[in-house]
Structure formats: structure tokens, C-alpha cells
Coordinates of C-alpha atoms and ligand atoms in Angstrom, one line a residue:
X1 CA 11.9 58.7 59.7
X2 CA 11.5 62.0 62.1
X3 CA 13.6 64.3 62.0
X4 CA 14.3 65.7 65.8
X5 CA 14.0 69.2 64.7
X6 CA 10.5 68.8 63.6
X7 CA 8.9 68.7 66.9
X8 CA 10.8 71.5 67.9
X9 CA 9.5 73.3 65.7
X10 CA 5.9 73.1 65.7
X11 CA 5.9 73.5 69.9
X12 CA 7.8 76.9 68.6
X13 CA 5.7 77.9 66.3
X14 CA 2.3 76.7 68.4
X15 CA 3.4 78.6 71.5
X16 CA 3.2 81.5 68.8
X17 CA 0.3 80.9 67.4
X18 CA -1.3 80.7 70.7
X19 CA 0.0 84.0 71.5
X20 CA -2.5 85.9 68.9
X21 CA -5.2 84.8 70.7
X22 CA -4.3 85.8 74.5
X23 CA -6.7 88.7 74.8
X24 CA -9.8 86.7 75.1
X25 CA -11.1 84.8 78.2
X26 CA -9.1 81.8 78.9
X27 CA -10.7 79.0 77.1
X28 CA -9.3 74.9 76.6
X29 CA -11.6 72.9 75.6
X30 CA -11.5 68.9 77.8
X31 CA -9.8 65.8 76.8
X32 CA -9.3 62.7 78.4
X33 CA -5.1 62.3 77.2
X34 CA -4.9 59.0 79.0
X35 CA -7.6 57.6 76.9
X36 CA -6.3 59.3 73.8
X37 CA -2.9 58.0 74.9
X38 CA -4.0 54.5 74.4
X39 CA -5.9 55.1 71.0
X40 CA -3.3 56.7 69.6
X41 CA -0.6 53.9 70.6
X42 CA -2.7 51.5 68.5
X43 CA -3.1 54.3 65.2
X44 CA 0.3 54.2 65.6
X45 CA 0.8 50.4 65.2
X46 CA -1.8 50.1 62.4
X47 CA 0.4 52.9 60.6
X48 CA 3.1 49.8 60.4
X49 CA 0.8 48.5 57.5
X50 CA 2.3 50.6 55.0
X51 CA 4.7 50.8 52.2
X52 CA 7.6 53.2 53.7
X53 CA 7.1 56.3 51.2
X54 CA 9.2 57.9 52.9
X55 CA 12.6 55.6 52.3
X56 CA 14.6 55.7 48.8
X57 CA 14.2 52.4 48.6
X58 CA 10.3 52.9 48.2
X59 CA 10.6 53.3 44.5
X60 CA 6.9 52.4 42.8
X61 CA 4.3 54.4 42.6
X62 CA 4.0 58.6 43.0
X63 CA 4.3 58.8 46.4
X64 CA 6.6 61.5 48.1
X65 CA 6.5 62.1 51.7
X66 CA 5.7 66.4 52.2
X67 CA 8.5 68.5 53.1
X68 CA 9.0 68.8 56.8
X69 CA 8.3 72.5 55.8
X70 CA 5.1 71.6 55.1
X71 CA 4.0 68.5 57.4
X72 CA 4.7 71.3 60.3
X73 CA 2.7 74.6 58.7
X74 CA -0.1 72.0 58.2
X75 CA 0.1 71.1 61.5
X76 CA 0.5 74.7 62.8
X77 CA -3.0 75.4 61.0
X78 CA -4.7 72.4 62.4
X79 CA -5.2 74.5 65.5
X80 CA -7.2 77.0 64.1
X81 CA -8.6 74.9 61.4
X82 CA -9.6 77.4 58.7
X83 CA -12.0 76.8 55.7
X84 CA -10.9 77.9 52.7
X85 CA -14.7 78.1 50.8
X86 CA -15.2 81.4 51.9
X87 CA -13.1 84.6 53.8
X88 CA -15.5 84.0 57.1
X89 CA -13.6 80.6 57.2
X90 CA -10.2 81.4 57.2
X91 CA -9.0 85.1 56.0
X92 CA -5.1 84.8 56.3
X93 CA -5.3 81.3 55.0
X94 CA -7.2 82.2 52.1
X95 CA -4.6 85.5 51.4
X96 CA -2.0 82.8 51.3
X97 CA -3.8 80.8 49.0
X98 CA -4.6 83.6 46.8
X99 CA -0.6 84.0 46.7
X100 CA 0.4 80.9 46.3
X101 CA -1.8 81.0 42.9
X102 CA -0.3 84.3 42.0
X103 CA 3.3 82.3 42.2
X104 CA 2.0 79.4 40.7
X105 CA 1.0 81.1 37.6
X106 CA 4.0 83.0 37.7
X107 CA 5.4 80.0 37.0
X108 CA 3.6 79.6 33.7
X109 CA 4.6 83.0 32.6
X110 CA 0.8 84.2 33.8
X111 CA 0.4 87.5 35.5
X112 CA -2.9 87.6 36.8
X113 CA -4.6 84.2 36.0
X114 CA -8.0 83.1 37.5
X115 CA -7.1 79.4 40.0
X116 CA -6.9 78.0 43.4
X117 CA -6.3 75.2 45.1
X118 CA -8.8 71.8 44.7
X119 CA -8.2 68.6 46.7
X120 CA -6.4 67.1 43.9
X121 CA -6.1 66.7 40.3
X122 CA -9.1 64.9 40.2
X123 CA -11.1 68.1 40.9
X124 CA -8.6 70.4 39.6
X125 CA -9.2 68.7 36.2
X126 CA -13.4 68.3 36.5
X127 CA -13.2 72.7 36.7
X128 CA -11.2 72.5 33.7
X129 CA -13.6 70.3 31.5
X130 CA -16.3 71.7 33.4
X131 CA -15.5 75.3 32.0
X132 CA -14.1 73.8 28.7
X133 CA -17.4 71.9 27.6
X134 CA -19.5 75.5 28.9
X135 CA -17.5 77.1 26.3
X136 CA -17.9 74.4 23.5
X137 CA -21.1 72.7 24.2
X138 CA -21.8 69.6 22.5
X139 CA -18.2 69.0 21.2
X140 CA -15.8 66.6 21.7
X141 CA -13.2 66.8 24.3
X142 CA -10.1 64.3 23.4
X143 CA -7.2 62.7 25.6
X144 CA -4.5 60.7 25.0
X145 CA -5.5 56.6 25.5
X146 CA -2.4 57.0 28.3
X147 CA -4.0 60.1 29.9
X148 CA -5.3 59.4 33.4
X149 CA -8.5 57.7 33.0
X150 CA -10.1 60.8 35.4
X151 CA -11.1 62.5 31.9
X152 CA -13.0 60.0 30.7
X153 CA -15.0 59.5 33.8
X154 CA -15.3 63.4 34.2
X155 CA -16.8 63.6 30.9
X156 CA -19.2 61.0 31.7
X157 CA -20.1 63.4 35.3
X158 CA -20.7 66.1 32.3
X159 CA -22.3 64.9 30.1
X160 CA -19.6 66.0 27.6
X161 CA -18.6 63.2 24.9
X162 CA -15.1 62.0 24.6
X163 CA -12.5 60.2 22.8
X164 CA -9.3 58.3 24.0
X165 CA -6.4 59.5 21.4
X166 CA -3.9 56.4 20.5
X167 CA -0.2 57.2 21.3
X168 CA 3.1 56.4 19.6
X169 CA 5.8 54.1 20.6
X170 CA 7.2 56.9 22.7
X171 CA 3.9 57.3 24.8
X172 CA 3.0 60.4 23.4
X173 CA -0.2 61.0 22.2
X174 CA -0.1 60.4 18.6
X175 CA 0.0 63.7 16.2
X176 CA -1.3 62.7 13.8
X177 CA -4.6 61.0 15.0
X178 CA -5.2 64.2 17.1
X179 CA -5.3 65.8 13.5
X180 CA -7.4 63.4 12.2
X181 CA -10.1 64.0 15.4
X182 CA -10.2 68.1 14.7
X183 CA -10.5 67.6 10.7
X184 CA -14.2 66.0 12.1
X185 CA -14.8 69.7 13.2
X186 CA -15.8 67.8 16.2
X187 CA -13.6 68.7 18.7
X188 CA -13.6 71.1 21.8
X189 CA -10.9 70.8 23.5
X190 CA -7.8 69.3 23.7
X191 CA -6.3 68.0 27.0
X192 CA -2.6 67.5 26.6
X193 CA -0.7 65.7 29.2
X194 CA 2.6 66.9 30.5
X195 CA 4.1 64.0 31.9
X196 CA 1.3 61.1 32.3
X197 CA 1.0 59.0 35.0
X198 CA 1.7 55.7 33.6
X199 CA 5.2 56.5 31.6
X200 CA 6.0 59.9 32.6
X201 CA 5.3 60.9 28.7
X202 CA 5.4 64.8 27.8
X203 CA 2.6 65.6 25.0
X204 CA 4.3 67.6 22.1
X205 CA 2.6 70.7 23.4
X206 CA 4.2 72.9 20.1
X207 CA 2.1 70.9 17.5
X208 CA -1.0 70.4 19.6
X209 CA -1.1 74.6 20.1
X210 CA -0.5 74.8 16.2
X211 CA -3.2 72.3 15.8
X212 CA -5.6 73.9 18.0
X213 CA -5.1 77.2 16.9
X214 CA -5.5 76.0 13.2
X215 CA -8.9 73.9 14.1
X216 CA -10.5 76.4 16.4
X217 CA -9.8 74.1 19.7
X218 CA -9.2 75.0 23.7
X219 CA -6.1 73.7 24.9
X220 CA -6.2 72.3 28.8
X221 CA -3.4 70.8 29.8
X222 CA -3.2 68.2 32.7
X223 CA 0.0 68.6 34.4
X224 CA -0.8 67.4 37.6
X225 CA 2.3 65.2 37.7
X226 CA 4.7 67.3 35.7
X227 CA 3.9 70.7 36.2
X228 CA 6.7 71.7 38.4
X229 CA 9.2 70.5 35.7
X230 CA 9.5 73.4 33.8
X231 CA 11.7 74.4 36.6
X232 CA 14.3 71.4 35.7
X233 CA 18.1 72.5 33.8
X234 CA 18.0 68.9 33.0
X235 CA 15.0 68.1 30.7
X236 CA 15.9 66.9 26.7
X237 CA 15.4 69.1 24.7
X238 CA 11.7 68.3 23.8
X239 CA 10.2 68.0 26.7
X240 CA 11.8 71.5 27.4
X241 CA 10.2 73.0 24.1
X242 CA 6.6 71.3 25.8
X243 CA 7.6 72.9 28.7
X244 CA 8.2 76.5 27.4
X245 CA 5.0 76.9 25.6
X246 CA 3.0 76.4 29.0
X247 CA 1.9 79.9 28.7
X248 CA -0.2 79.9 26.3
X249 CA -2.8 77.3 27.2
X250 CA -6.0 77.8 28.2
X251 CA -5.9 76.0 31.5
X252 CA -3.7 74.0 33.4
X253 CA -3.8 71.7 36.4
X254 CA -1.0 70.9 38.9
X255 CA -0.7 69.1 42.3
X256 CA 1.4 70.5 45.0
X257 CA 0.6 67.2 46.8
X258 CA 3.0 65.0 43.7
X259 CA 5.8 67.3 43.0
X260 CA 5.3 70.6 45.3
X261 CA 6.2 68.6 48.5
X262 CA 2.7 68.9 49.9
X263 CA 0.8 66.0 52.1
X264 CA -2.5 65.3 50.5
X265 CA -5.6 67.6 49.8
X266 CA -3.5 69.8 46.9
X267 CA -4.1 70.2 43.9
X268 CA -4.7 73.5 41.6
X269 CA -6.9 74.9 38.6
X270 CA -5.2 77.9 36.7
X271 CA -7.1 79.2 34.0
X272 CA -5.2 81.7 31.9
X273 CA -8.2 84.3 31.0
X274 CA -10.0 85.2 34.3
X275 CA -13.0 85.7 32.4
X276 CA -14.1 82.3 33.0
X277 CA -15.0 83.3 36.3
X278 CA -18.6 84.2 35.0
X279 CA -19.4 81.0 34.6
X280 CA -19.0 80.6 38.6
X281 CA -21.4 82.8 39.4
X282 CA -24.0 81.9 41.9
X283 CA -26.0 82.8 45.0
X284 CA -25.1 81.7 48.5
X285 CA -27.0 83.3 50.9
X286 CA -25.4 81.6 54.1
X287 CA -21.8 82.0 52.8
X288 CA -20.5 85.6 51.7
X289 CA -21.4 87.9 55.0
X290 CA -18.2 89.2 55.5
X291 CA -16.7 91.3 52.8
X292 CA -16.8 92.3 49.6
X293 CA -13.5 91.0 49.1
X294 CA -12.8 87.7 46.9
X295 CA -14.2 84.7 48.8
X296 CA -12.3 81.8 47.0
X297 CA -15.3 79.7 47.4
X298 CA -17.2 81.9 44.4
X299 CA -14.7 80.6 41.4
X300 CA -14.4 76.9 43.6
X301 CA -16.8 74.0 42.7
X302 CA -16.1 72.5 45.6
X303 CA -17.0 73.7 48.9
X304 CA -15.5 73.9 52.1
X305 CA -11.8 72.9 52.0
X306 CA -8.6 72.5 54.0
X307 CA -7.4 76.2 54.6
X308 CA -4.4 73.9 56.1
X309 CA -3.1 73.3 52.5
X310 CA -2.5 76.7 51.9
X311 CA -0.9 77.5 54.5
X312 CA 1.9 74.6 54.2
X313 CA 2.3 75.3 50.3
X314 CA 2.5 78.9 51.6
X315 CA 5.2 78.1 53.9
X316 CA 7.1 75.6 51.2
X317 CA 6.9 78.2 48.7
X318 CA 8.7 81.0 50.8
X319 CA 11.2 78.2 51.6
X320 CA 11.8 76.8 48.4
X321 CA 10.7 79.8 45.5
X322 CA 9.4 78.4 42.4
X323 CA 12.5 79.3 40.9
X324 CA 14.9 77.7 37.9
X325 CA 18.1 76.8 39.4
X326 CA 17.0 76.6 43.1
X327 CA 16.7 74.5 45.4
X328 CA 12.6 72.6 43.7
X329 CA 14.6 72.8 40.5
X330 CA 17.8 71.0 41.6
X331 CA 15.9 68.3 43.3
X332 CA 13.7 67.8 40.1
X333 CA 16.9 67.5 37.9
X334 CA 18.0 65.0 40.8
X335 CA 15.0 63.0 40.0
X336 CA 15.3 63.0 36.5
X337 CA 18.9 62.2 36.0
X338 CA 18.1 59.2 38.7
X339 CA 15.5 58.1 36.3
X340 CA 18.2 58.4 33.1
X341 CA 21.1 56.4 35.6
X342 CA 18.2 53.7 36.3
X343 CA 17.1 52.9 33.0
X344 CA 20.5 53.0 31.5
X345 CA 21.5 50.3 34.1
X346 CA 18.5 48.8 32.7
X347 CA 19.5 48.6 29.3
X348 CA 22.6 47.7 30.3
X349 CA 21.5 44.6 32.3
X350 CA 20.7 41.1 31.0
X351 CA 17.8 40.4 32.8
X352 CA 15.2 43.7 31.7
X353 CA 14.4 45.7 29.2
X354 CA 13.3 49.1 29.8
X355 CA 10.6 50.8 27.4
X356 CA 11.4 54.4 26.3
X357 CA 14.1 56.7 27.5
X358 CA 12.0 58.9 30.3
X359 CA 11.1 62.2 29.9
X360 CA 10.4 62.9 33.4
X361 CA 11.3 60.4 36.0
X362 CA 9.1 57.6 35.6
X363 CA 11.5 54.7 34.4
X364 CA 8.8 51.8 33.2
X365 CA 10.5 48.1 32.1
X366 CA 9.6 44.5 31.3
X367 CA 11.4 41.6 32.9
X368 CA 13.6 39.8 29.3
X369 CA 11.3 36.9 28.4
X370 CA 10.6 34.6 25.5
X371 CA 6.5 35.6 25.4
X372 CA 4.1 38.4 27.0
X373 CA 2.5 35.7 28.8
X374 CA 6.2 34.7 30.9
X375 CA 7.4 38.3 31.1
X376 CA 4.2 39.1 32.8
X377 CA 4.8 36.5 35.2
X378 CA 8.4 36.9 36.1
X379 CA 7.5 40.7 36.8
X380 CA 5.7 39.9 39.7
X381 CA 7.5 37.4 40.8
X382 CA 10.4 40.3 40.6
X383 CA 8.1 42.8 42.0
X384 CA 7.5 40.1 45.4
X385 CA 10.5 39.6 45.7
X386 CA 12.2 42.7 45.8
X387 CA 9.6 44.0 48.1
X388 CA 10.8 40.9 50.9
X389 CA 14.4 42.7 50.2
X390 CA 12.6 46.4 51.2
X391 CA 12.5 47.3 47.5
X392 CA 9.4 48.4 46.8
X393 CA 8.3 48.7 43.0
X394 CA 4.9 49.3 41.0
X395 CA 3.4 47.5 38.3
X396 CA 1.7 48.2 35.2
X397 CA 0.2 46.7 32.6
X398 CA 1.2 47.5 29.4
X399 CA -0.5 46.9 25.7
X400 CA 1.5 44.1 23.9
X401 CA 2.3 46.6 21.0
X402 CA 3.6 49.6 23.3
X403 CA 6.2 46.8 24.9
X404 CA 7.1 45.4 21.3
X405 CA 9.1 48.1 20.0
X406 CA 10.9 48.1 22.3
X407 CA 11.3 44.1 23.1
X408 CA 11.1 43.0 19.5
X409 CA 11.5 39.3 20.3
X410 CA 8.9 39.0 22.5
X411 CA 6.3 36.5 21.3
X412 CA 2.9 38.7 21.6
X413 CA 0.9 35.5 23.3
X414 CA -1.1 38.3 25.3
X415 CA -3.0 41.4 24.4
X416 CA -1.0 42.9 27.9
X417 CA 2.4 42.6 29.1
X418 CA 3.2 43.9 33.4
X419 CA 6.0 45.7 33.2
X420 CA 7.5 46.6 36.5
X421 CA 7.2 50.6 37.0
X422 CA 9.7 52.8 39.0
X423 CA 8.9 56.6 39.7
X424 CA 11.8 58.2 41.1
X425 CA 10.4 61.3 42.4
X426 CA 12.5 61.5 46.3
X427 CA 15.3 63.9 45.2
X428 CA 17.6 61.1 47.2
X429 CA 17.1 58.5 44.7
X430 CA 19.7 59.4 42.4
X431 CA 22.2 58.4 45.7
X432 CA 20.6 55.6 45.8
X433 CA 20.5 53.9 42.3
X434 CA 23.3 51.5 43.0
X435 CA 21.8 49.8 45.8
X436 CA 18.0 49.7 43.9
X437 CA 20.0 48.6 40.5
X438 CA 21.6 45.9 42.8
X439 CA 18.6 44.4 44.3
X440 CA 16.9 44.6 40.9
X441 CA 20.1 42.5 39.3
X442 CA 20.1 40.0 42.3
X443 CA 16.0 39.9 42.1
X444 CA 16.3 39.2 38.4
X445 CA 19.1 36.5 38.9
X446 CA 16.8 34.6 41.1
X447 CA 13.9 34.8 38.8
X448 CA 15.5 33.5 35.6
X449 CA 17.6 30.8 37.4
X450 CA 14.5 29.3 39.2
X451 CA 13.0 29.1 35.6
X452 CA 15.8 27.6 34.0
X453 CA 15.8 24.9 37.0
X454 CA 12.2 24.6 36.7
X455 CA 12.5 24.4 32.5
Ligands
PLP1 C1 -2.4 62.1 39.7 C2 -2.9 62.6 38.4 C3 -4.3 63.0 38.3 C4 -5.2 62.8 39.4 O1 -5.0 63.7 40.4 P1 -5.3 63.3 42.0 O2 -4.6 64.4 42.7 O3 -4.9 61.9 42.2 O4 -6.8 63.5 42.1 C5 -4.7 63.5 37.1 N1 -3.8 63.6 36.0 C6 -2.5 63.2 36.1 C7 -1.6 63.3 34.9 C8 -2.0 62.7 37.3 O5 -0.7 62.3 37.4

């Protein structure tokens, strides 16, 4: 779970740190390490109670334990503890932010876009809406019905009104009724999702930016779980074309803390035009002493934030460049081949059957049943089981008609069906894939005998 060469490094890189500071009088502050000693022995023990995120065979929900890199620049920081809000706070830790941005937009084929880092996608996207509905007050802003269900309740903080977009049988948000919303002249803005969190589905990003530009519309896209896989070789060929027309968006978000190998508290807000930044504007008497410099804290809604999480996506970026072909980009094509290799087992296999081919490297399937009601069932009782043989899986529940297509002779005895849900984001899954498809066959061997004993 440690690697021995991480504590090594941090007492390095401390004993460095502390260096910087040796001019002033010599100051440590008190603490009772005996007492902390004990504390910390039972943190440690209440830490068991956990899925292990780390471990291949932890494959549910979008949980990816930080690079190393970045577990140990975080640390690092935590001994200086900057604040990010404003350059009084934390000056090199804000420069580092401020370059991170610059590399994350180069990403997106943006040279000087306005951003920075939130504490997740969750804020990230509340900026975006926030400056989208400034801009078109009083219009719509729409979503797909599969788009995380933050937009919804971020419209509802606004004020702004919204609609929920149906998708298609390939979990994309549906064309056609997107069309159908801007011929209302209704509409605002657009959110398109690159890769959404249930089904890993990439928005056709081609036809919505025709669409929008037709109709007058913003385009944000949410790419909070997918927005590092523009960097893949080994996306199809639509999700590539998605990919390709990033640049010319009006905003996007992304979290470092899914796919840029960053421990919690990162996300990011990149709006193409820095224009936007008027609507920031404001007065803070007891914040902006210190120069006249950019203080990230004037485009920021939020306030004071971890300078810590720039300075471990700093250090991850100079390690790993946010580059096609390197290092990030290999591990994402590891992940999605993975996800290809898994549901192909799955099609393969007699006891599921996998929804659509994914896009990214979320690999969603129902347990083979004769109705909704008895899939449902068996995919928990698949999901328990395979967690008592340290395979750990996610569920999700599914509209009958989104499964059906898919599953055509399922008896629809349920508006719902749980489908078991498997995001293979660790770049080690793809080594892994026998043993998970082997614990999945054996789990759904056990299932469907003890039914047929039962029956
Ligand atoms: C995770 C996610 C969010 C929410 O981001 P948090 O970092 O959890 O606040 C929003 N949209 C998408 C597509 C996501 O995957």
C-alpha cells in the first residue's frame, strides 16, 4: 500500500523546505507526541473501514488513489499551509496554480484562458452556470437526464431555470431533443458532458457546437470526469471527434482530483474568453494588501482554499506533462482498453449483459435475468458477494428502457433495473482483468445456481 520510497522522500524534501526559513529566530511550536502517538494509532485503525481504493481489485466507483507525486508535494505544503484566496496567503503556491491553469488550458488548445482551481467539480461547475446565466439572464440552461445531477441543484442555488435533456440508447444526450429545446428560443446555455458519471457517455460535442452556434447558445462543457482524455491514442473515433472540438467552448470544468492523480480538494474552471472576469469584480477591503499582482481569490467564488492542491498538481504536472503519448496518456489508453477487454468478457459470458460499448472506461452491465425485478436482485446479490471475495463493484440504477436495448428479453416488470457498474480508472486494471473477469464468472455461477436450486 506504501511505497518505502515515499517517506524518504518527504523527510528529503521537508529538511529542504525547512532550510528557507533558517534565518529567523528559532521557533517550534509544542506538542505532546506521546499523546498524539496514541490518537493517531486509533485514526489509523478506524482508516480499516474502508473500501481499499487503492487495490486493482477495487473496481466500482471513481475513486483513484493520488500519485505518490502528489500525496508527498501535498504533504510538503502542509507545513507551510498556504491559502490560495489571495497572494498574502500563499505567493509561490498561487504562481504554481496560475501555471498549472496555463497547462491546463494548453491542453484545450487555449492560450491565455481565464480559470483556477475550485474544490471540485461541484464548484467548478456552479462558476460556470454562475457566469453562463449572468450572460443570458432568464433563459434556459439544459443538461443531459444522465448529466450529474449537480446542474440541476446549481440552477436551483441560481435561480436559473433548467431542463433535464433525454438521451439515446447510447447514453448520449439525445440530438435531436436538444434541437427541439433551442427551436423554443428558450435556451441559454448548453452543458455538454464529456464522459458522464454514470456510463462514461461522451456528448456529440460537433453537433451540439453546430447547434449552438445556429441558435445563438453558450456552450459549457462538464468534463470533470473526462477531461484528461483528449490525451488518450486509444479513444473510437467519436469520442475523439468530441474531444478535438474542446477548444472552442465557452467553458469547461475538469477535476485533477478523478483523472489528474490528485487527492481531494481539485477541481478547475477554464473559461475560454477572459472577459468574464468582470463579472468577478468586487471589493475586499481585508484581502488584497499586498500587490497589485493577480490575487486568485478576485476571479474565485469561493474563498480561502488549499494552496496544497496546487502545489501537488504542480509537482504531478512537471512529472507527468500533459502530453499525447506520455506517460497521463498511456495510462489513460490503459484504462480504456481495460474497460473494452472487460466488457467484451462480458459479452462473452453467460451470466451478464453489458449495456453499451464504453467510451471512456466506465463498463456498466446487468446480471442475465428473465425480468427487471430478478436482475435487480441477483445484482446485489453479485455485488455482496464479490465484495466478501475483495472484489469491490458499484451499483446503479438504470431506467428499464436504457437496459432494454440492450437486454431485449427482459420482461420490463420495473420502471428501474441495478446494473452492477465498473469504472476502471487505476492504469493497473488492464493487468488485472483476468482475475476481476474470474471472480465476476465464479460470483455469477453462484448466483444463478442458488436460483435454479431455489426455483
Ligand atoms: C464528479 C463529477 C462532478 C462533481 O464533481 P465533484 O468533484 O465531485 O464535486 C460533476 N460532473 C461530472 C461529470 C462528474 O463526473
Amino acid at each position: 500500500m506504501i511505497h518505502p520510497a515515499e517517506l524518504k522522500l518527504l523527510r528529503t524534501a521537508l529538511a529542504t523546505l525547512a532550510e528557507g526559513y533558517e534565518d529567523l529566530p528559532p521557533f517550534t511550536a509544542d506538542f505532546d507526541a506521546e499523546a498524539a502517538a496514541q490518537v493517531l494509532q486509533r485514526v489509523a485503525k478506524r482508516m480499516h473501514d474502508n473500501y481499499p481504493y487503492y487495490h486493482p481489485q477495487y473496481a466500482g466507483q471513481m475513486l483513484k488513489p493520488p500519485h505518490a507525486i502528489a500525496r508527498i508535494a501535498y504533504a510538503i505544503s502542509l507545513w507551510v499551509n498556504p491559502n490560495n484566496h489571495a497572494l498574502d496567503g500563499g505567493r509561490a503556491s498561487s504562481a504554481m496554480e496560475k501555471e498549472c491553469i496555463v497547462d491546463l488550458g494548453r491542453m484545450y488548445g487555449w492560450d491565455s484562458p481565464l480559470g483556477h482551481l475550485t474544490g471540485g467539480g461541484t464548484m467548478a461547475n456552479l462558476e460556470a452556470l454562475w457566469v453562463a446565466n449572468k450572460l443570458h439572464p432568464g433563459k434556459k440552461i439544459i443538461a443531459s437526464q444522465q448529466a450529474h445531477n449537480t446542474h440541476r441543484r446549481i440552477c436551483d442555488v441560481l435561480g436559473a431555470r433548467f431542463s433535464a435533456v433525454s438521451v439515446a440508447g447510447n447514453g448520449r444526450m439525445d440530438v435531436a431533443a436538444i434541437e427541439a429545446e433551442l427551436r423554443t428560443g428558450d435556451v441559454g446555455t448548453i452543458v455538454a458532458t464529456l464522459g458522464n458519471t454514470g456510463l462514461g457517455a461522451v456528448d456529440s460535442l460537433p453537433e451540439i457546437l453546430e447547434l449552438a452556434a445556429h441558435y445563438g447558445a453558450r456552450v459549457h462543457v462538464d468534463a470533470a470526469y473526462g477531461g484528461y482524455f483528449g490525451l488518450a491514442t486509444e479513444l473510437a473515433d467519436e469520442a475523439r471527434s468530441s474531444f478535438d472540438c474542446l477548444g472552442q467552448v465557452d467553458s469547461i470544468v475538469v477535476d485533477p482530483h478523478k483523472h489528474g492523480l490528485q487527492p481531494y480538494g481539485c477541481g478547475c474552471i477554464l473559461f475560454r474568453s477572459a472577459d468574464v472576469g468582470r463579472f468577478y469584480k468586487h471589493e475586499s477591503p481585508y484581502t488584497y494588501f499586498s500587490s497589485a499582482e493577480l490575487h486568485l481569490g478576485e476571479i474565485s467564488l469561493e474563498c480561502s482554499r488549499a494552496g496544497a492542491s496546487a502545489v501537488a498538481l504542480w509537482a504531478t504536472q512537471q512529472l507527468f506533462p500533459l502530453e499525447k503519448g506520455g506517460q497521463l496518456s498511456q495510462w489513460l489508453d490503459n484504462s480504456l482498453l481495460a474497460a473494452r477487454g472487460l466488457w467484451q468478457r462480458l459479452t462473452d459470458s453467460e451470466y451478464y449483459q453489458p449495456l453499451m460499448r464504453p467510451e471512456l472506461d466506465i463498463v456498466v452491465y446487468a446480471v442475465n435475468a428473465p425480468d427487471a425485478l430478478e436482475a435487480s436482485s441477483r445484482a446485489r446479490r453479485v455485488f455482496e458477494l464479490a465484495a466478501k471475495k475483495d472484489l469491490h463493484l458499484a451499483m446503479m440504477q438504470l431506467p428499464v428502457d436504457l437496459v432494454r436495448p440492450y437486454h431485449p428479453e427482459l420482461e420490463a416488470n420495473s420502471e428501474t433495473v441495478t446494473c452492477l457498474r465498473s469504472v476502471l480508472m487505476k492504469p493497473e486494471h488492464i493487468e488485472w482483468l483476468e482475475q476481476i473477469g474470474g471472480i465476476l464468472d465464479d460470483c455469477g455461477r453462484e448466483v444463478t445456481s442458488a436460483v435454479r436450486e431455489s426455483g
